[in-house]
mmCIF file of N, CA and C in Angstrom:
data_model
loop_
_atom_site.group_PDB
_atom_site.id
_atom_site.type_symbol
_atom_site.label_atom_id
_atom_site.label_comp_id
_atom_site.label_asym_id
_atom_site.label_seq_id
_atom_site.Cartn_x
_atom_site.Cartn_y
_atom_site.Cartn_z
ATOM 1 N N MET A 235 -0.127 -7.720 -10.049
ATOM 2 C CA MET A 235 -1.150 -7.042 -9.287
ATOM 3 C C MET A 235 -0.631 -5.736 -8.686
ATOM 4 N N LEU A 236 0.593 -5.786 -8.158
ATOM 5 C CA LEU A 236 1.174 -4.591 -7.558
ATOM 6 C C LEU A 236 1.281 -3.474 -8.591
ATOM 7 N N GLN A 237 1.767 -3.809 -9.777
ATOM 8 C CA GLN A 237 1.926 -2.794 -10.816
ATOM 9 C C GLN A 237 0.577 -2.234 -11.260
ATOM 10 N N ALA A 238 -0.445 -3.065 -11.306
ATOM 11 C CA ALA A 238 -1.786 -2.594 -11.654
ATOM 12 C C ALA A 238 -2.298 -1.634 -10.588
ATOM 13 N N GLY A 239 -2.015 -1.934 -9.333
ATOM 14 C CA GLY A 239 -2.402 -1.032 -8.254
ATOM 15 C C GLY A 239 -1.707 0.309 -8.379
ATOM 16 N N ILE A 240 -0.412 0.287 -8.674
ATOM 17 C CA ILE A 240 0.346 1.525 -8.847
ATOM 18 C C ILE A 240 -0.211 2.323 -10.021
ATOM 19 N N PHE A 241 -0.539 1.641 -11.103
ATOM 20 C CA PHE A 241 -1.124 2.289 -12.278
ATOM 21 C C PHE A 241 -2.407 3.031 -11.899
ATOM 22 N N HIS A 242 -3.304 2.362 -11.187
ATOM 23 C CA HIS A 242 -4.571 2.994 -10.798
ATOM 24 C C HIS A 242 -4.334 4.138 -9.810
ATOM 25 N N HIS A 243 -3.363 3.975 -8.925
ATOM 26 C CA HIS A 243 -3.033 5.061 -7.999
ATOM 27 C C HIS A 243 -2.594 6.305 -8.782
ATOM 28 N N GLN A 244 -1.741 6.101 -9.779
ATOM 29 C CA GLN A 244 -1.262 7.225 -10.586
ATOM 30 C C GLN A 244 -2.396 7.919 -11.324
ATOM 31 N N LEU A 245 -3.435 7.162 -11.667
ATOM 32 C CA LEU A 245 -4.604 7.739 -12.328
ATOM 33 C C LEU A 245 -5.606 8.315 -11.329
ATOM 34 N N GLU A 246 -5.234 8.287 -10.048
ATOM 35 C CA GLU A 246 -6.091 8.742 -8.952
ATOM 36 C C GLU A 246 -7.371 7.923 -8.838
ATOM 37 N N GLU A 247 -7.291 6.665 -9.225
ATOM 38 C CA GLU A 247 -8.387 5.710 -9.087
ATOM 39 C C GLU A 247 -8.082 4.857 -7.856
ATOM 40 N N TYR A 248 -8.227 5.489 -6.703
ATOM 41 C CA TYR A 248 -7.766 4.892 -5.456
ATOM 42 C C TYR A 248 -8.524 3.624 -5.049
ATOM 43 N N PRO A 249 -9.852 3.578 -5.163
ATOM 44 C CA PRO A 249 -10.531 2.327 -4.798
ATOM 45 C C PRO A 249 -10.081 1.151 -5.674
ATOM 46 N N GLN A 250 -9.880 1.401 -6.959
ATOM 47 C CA GLN A 250 -9.411 0.344 -7.851
ATOM 48 C C GLN A 250 -7.991 -0.075 -7.484
ATOM 49 N N ALA A 251 -7.164 0.895 -7.112
ATOM 50 C CA ALA A 251 -5.797 0.573 -6.693
ATOM 51 C C ALA A 251 -5.824 -0.358 -5.489
ATOM 52 N N ILE A 252 -6.669 -0.046 -4.521
ATOM 53 C CA ILE A 252 -6.765 -0.893 -3.317
ATOM 54 C C ILE A 252 -7.201 -2.304 -3.687
ATOM 55 N N GLU A 253 -8.124 -2.436 -4.630
ATOM 56 C CA GLU A 253 -8.561 -3.767 -5.050
ATOM 57 C C GLU A 253 -7.380 -4.595 -5.553
ATOM 58 N N PHE A 254 -6.546 -3.999 -6.401
ATOM 59 C CA PHE A 254 -5.397 -4.723 -6.927
ATOM 60 C C PHE A 254 -4.364 -4.995 -5.841
ATOM 61 N N TYR A 255 -4.169 -4.030 -4.961
ATOM 62 C CA TYR A 255 -3.231 -4.245 -3.859
ATOM 63 C C TYR A 255 -3.698 -5.388 -2.957
ATOM 64 N N MET A 256 -5.000 -5.453 -2.719
ATOM 65 C CA MET A 256 -5.534 -6.519 -1.866
ATOM 66 C C MET A 256 -5.326 -7.887 -2.516
ATOM 67 N N ARG A 257 -5.499 -7.955 -3.827
ATOM 68 C CA ARG A 257 -5.249 -9.220 -4.529
ATOM 69 C C ARG A 257 -3.779 -9.612 -4.399
ATOM 70 N N ALA A 258 -2.901 -8.633 -4.576
ATOM 71 C CA ALA A 258 -1.469 -8.902 -4.448
ATOM 72 C C ALA A 258 -1.145 -9.363 -3.030
ATOM 73 N N GLU A 259 -1.745 -8.711 -2.047
ATOM 74 C CA GLU A 259 -1.498 -9.091 -0.658
ATOM 75 C C GLU A 259 -1.930 -10.540 -0.408
ATOM 76 N N GLN A 260 -3.050 -10.927 -0.972
ATOM 77 C CA GLN A 260 -3.517 -12.305 -0.815
ATOM 78 C C GLN A 260 -2.503 -13.297 -1.396
ATOM 79 N N LEU A 261 -1.934 -12.957 -2.551
ATOM 80 C CA LEU A 261 -0.937 -13.837 -3.165
ATOM 81 C C LEU A 261 0.305 -13.947 -2.294
ATOM 82 N N TYR A 262 0.762 -12.825 -1.760
ATOM 83 C CA TYR A 262 1.932 -12.863 -0.879
ATOM 84 C C TYR A 262 1.623 -13.624 0.406
ATOM 85 N N ASN A 263 0.442 -13.410 0.955
ATOM 86 C CA ASN A 263 0.060 -14.132 2.174
ATOM 87 C C ASN A 263 0.011 -15.636 1.935
ATOM 88 N N ALA A 264 -0.483 -16.040 0.766
ATOM 89 C CA ALA A 264 -0.561 -17.466 0.445
ATOM 90 C C ALA A 264 0.830 -18.098 0.388
ATOM 91 N N ARG A 265 1.828 -17.289 0.070
ATOM 92 C CA ARG A 265 3.210 -17.776 0.014
ATOM 93 C C ARG A 265 3.969 -17.485 1.309
ATOM 94 N N ASN A 266 3.246 -16.936 2.282
ATOM 95 C CA ASN A 266 3.848 -16.596 3.574
ATOM 96 C C ASN A 266 5.004 -15.610 3.408
ATOM 97 N N GLN A 267 4.791 -14.603 2.542
ATOM 98 C CA GLN A 267 5.810 -13.606 2.257
ATOM 99 C C GLN A 267 5.278 -12.210 2.545
ATOM 100 N N ASP A 268 6.210 -11.304 2.840
ATOM 101 C CA ASP A 268 5.889 -9.890 2.986
ATOM 102 C C ASP A 268 6.438 -9.151 1.769
ATOM 103 N N ASN A 269 5.842 -7.993 1.461
ATOM 104 C CA ASN A 269 6.351 -7.144 0.398
ATOM 105 C C ASN A 269 6.255 -5.701 0.884
ATOM 106 N N ALA A 270 7.378 -5.148 1.289
ATOM 107 C CA ALA A 270 7.399 -3.800 1.863
ATOM 108 C C ALA A 270 6.873 -2.761 0.887
ATOM 109 N N GLU A 271 7.203 -2.897 -0.396
ATOM 110 C CA GLU A 271 6.740 -1.931 -1.392
ATOM 111 C C GLU A 271 5.217 -1.963 -1.522
ATOM 112 N N LEU A 272 4.655 -3.153 -1.499
ATOM 113 C CA LEU A 272 3.199 -3.291 -1.560
ATOM 114 C C LEU A 272 2.551 -2.583 -0.377
ATOM 115 N N TYR A 273 3.035 -2.861 0.826
ATOM 116 C CA TYR A 273 2.450 -2.256 2.014
ATOM 117 C C TYR A 273 2.599 -0.735 2.003
ATOM 118 N N TYR A 274 3.740 -0.259 1.543
ATOM 119 C CA TYR A 274 3.984 1.185 1.474
ATOM 120 C C TYR A 274 2.982 1.845 0.523
ATOM 121 N N ASN A 275 2.797 1.239 -0.643
ATOM 122 C CA ASN A 275 1.851 1.796 -1.608
ATOM 123 C C ASN A 275 0.421 1.717 -1.114
ATOM 124 N N MET A 276 0.096 0.661 -0.401
ATOM 125 C CA MET A 276 -1.246 0.567 0.184
ATOM 126 C C MET A 276 -1.456 1.686 1.199
ATOM 127 N N ALA A 277 -0.452 1.941 2.016
ATOM 128 C CA ALA A 277 -0.559 3.011 3.002
ATOM 129 C C ALA A 277 -0.768 4.364 2.323
ATOM 130 N N LEU A 278 0.004 4.627 1.271
ATOM 131 C CA LEU A 278 -0.162 5.895 0.544
ATOM 132 C C LEU A 278 -1.558 6.031 -0.037
ATOM 133 N N THR A 279 -2.074 4.937 -0.574
ATOM 134 C CA THR A 279 -3.407 4.977 -1.182
ATOM 135 C C THR A 279 -4.479 5.164 -0.117
ATOM 136 N N TYR A 280 -4.335 4.493 1.009
ATOM 137 C CA TYR A 280 -5.306 4.701 2.089
ATOM 138 C C TYR A 280 -5.266 6.138 2.601
ATOM 139 N N LEU A 281 -4.109 6.766 2.590
ATOM 140 C CA LEU A 281 -4.045 8.181 2.952
ATOM 141 C C LEU A 281 -4.863 9.023 1.987
ATOM 142 N N LYS A 282 -4.751 8.721 0.699
ATOM 143 C CA LYS A 282 -5.536 9.447 -0.313
ATOM 144 C C LYS A 282 -7.026 9.242 -0.099
ATOM 145 N N LEU A 283 -7.402 8.074 0.412
ATOM 146 C CA LEU A 283 -8.809 7.783 0.704
ATOM 147 C C LEU A 283 -9.234 8.298 2.074
ATOM 148 N N GLN A 284 -8.328 8.968 2.757
ATOM 149 C CA GLN A 284 -8.554 9.540 4.085
ATOM 150 C C GLN A 284 -8.912 8.485 5.126
ATOM 151 N N ASP A 285 -8.308 7.315 4.988
ATOM 152 C CA ASP A 285 -8.473 6.248 5.968
ATOM 153 C C ASP A 285 -7.149 6.120 6.722
ATOM 154 N N SER A 286 -6.975 6.979 7.719
ATOM 155 C CA SER A 286 -5.685 7.040 8.410
ATOM 156 C C SER A 286 -5.391 5.784 9.218
ATOM 157 N N ALA A 287 -6.417 5.110 9.713
ATOM 158 C CA ALA A 287 -6.186 3.882 10.488
ATOM 159 C C ALA A 287 -5.588 2.792 9.594
ATOM 160 N N ALA A 288 -6.158 2.605 8.416
ATOM 161 C CA ALA A 288 -5.624 1.608 7.482
ATOM 162 C C ALA A 288 -4.249 2.033 6.985
ATOM 163 N N ALA A 289 -4.070 3.325 6.730
ATOM 164 C CA ALA A 289 -2.760 3.824 6.284
ATOM 165 C C ALA A 289 -1.695 3.539 7.324
ATOM 166 N N ARG A 290 -1.994 3.783 8.562
ATOM 167 C CA ARG A 290 -1.035 3.538 9.642
ATOM 168 C C ARG A 290 -0.732 2.039 9.773
ATOM 169 N N ARG A 291 -1.758 1.218 9.648
ATOM 170 C CA ARG A 291 -1.576 -0.236 9.761
ATOM 171 C C ARG A 291 -0.621 -0.742 8.671
ATOM 172 N N TYR A 292 -0.819 -0.271 7.443
ATOM 173 C CA TYR A 292 0.038 -0.731 6.349
ATOM 174 C C TYR A 292 1.410 -0.071 6.390
ATOM 175 N N ALA A 293 1.498 1.137 6.902
ATOM 176 C CA ALA A 293 2.813 1.765 7.078
ATOM 177 C C ALA A 293 3.644 0.954 8.067
ATOM 178 N N GLU A 294 3.023 0.535 9.150
ATOM 179 C CA GLU A 294 3.727 -0.285 10.137
ATOM 180 C C GLU A 294 4.208 -1.594 9.523
ATOM 181 N N LYS A 295 3.363 -2.204 8.672
ATOM 182 C CA LYS A 295 3.757 -3.438 8.002
ATOM 183 C C LYS A 295 4.920 -3.182 7.040
ATOM 184 N N ALA A 296 4.885 -2.056 6.328
ATOM 185 C CA ALA A 296 5.949 -1.725 5.376
ATOM 186 C C ALA A 296 7.280 -1.565 6.092
ATOM 187 N N TYR A 297 7.279 -0.827 7.180
ATOM 188 C CA TYR A 297 8.528 -0.606 7.914
ATOM 189 C C TYR A 297 8.998 -1.880 8.614
ATOM 190 N N ALA A 298 8.079 -2.693 9.090
ATOM 191 C CA ALA A 298 8.463 -3.971 9.699
ATOM 192 C C ALA A 298 9.085 -4.912 8.668
ATOM 193 N N ALA A 299 8.646 -4.758 7.404
ATOM 194 C CA ALA A 299 9.181 -5.589 6.323
ATOM 195 C C ALA A 299 10.458 -5.002 5.732
ATOM 196 N N GLY A 300 10.899 -3.846 6.266
ATOM 197 C CA GLY A 300 12.177 -3.289 5.854
ATOM 198 C C GLY A 300 12.138 -2.156 4.851
ATOM 199 N N TYR A 301 10.992 -1.493 4.684
ATOM 200 C CA TYR A 301 10.955 -0.388 3.719
ATOM 201 C C TYR A 301 11.901 0.715 4.196
ATOM 202 N N PRO A 302 12.812 1.191 3.307
ATOM 203 C CA PRO A 302 13.903 2.059 3.766
ATOM 204 C C PRO A 302 13.608 3.562 3.820
ATOM 205 N N LEU A 303 12.575 4.040 3.131
ATOM 206 C CA LEU A 303 12.358 5.489 3.041
ATOM 207 C C LEU A 303 11.382 5.974 4.110
ATOM 208 N N PRO A 304 11.693 7.076 4.799
ATOM 209 C CA PRO A 304 10.871 7.525 5.920
ATOM 210 C C PRO A 304 9.697 8.439 5.542
ATOM 211 N N GLY A 305 9.473 8.698 4.267
ATOM 212 C CA GLY A 305 8.466 9.676 3.863
ATOM 213 C C GLY A 305 7.074 9.433 4.419
ATOM 214 N N LEU A 306 6.661 8.199 4.482
ATOM 215 C CA LEU A 306 5.333 7.893 4.988
ATOM 216 C C LEU A 306 5.187 8.267 6.444
ATOM 217 N N LYS A 307 6.238 8.118 7.211
ATOM 218 C CA LYS A 307 6.192 8.502 8.621
ATOM 219 C C LYS A 307 5.852 9.983 8.754
ATOM 220 N N TYR A 308 6.414 10.801 7.868
ATOM 221 C CA TYR A 308 6.136 12.239 7.913
ATOM 222 C C TYR A 308 4.697 12.534 7.535
ATOM 223 N N LEU A 309 4.185 11.827 6.536
ATOM 224 C CA LEU A 309 2.794 12.024 6.129
ATOM 225 C C LEU A 309 1.825 11.629 7.218
ATOM 226 N N LEU A 310 2.197 10.640 8.009
ATOM 227 C CA LEU A 310 1.321 10.178 9.100
ATOM 228 C C LEU A 310 1.523 10.979 10.389
ATOM 229 N N GLY A 311 2.502 11.857 10.378
ATOM 230 C CA GLY A 311 2.745 12.683 11.552
ATOM 231 C C GLY A 311 3.516 11.980 12.647
ATOM 232 N N ASP A 312 4.267 10.960 12.286
ATOM 233 C CA ASP A 312 5.075 10.239 13.289
ATOM 234 C C ASP A 312 6.418 10.895 13.483
#
């Protein structure tokens, strides 16, 4: 699911990317797991959709889960 979301993001099909990311998130939640890469990509996609509140929420989840790169913080103006 994550890879399908990334594929759609690369094609600039952002709503479709979010759909796949949400499915992936449900699978991780069912296993009581976090995935920093998933959250980071969701945040980037929400930025493309101009939903800064959702982007910030998923950026926080990505960094809490240990995502190592600070680029999203700069995009969000943190």
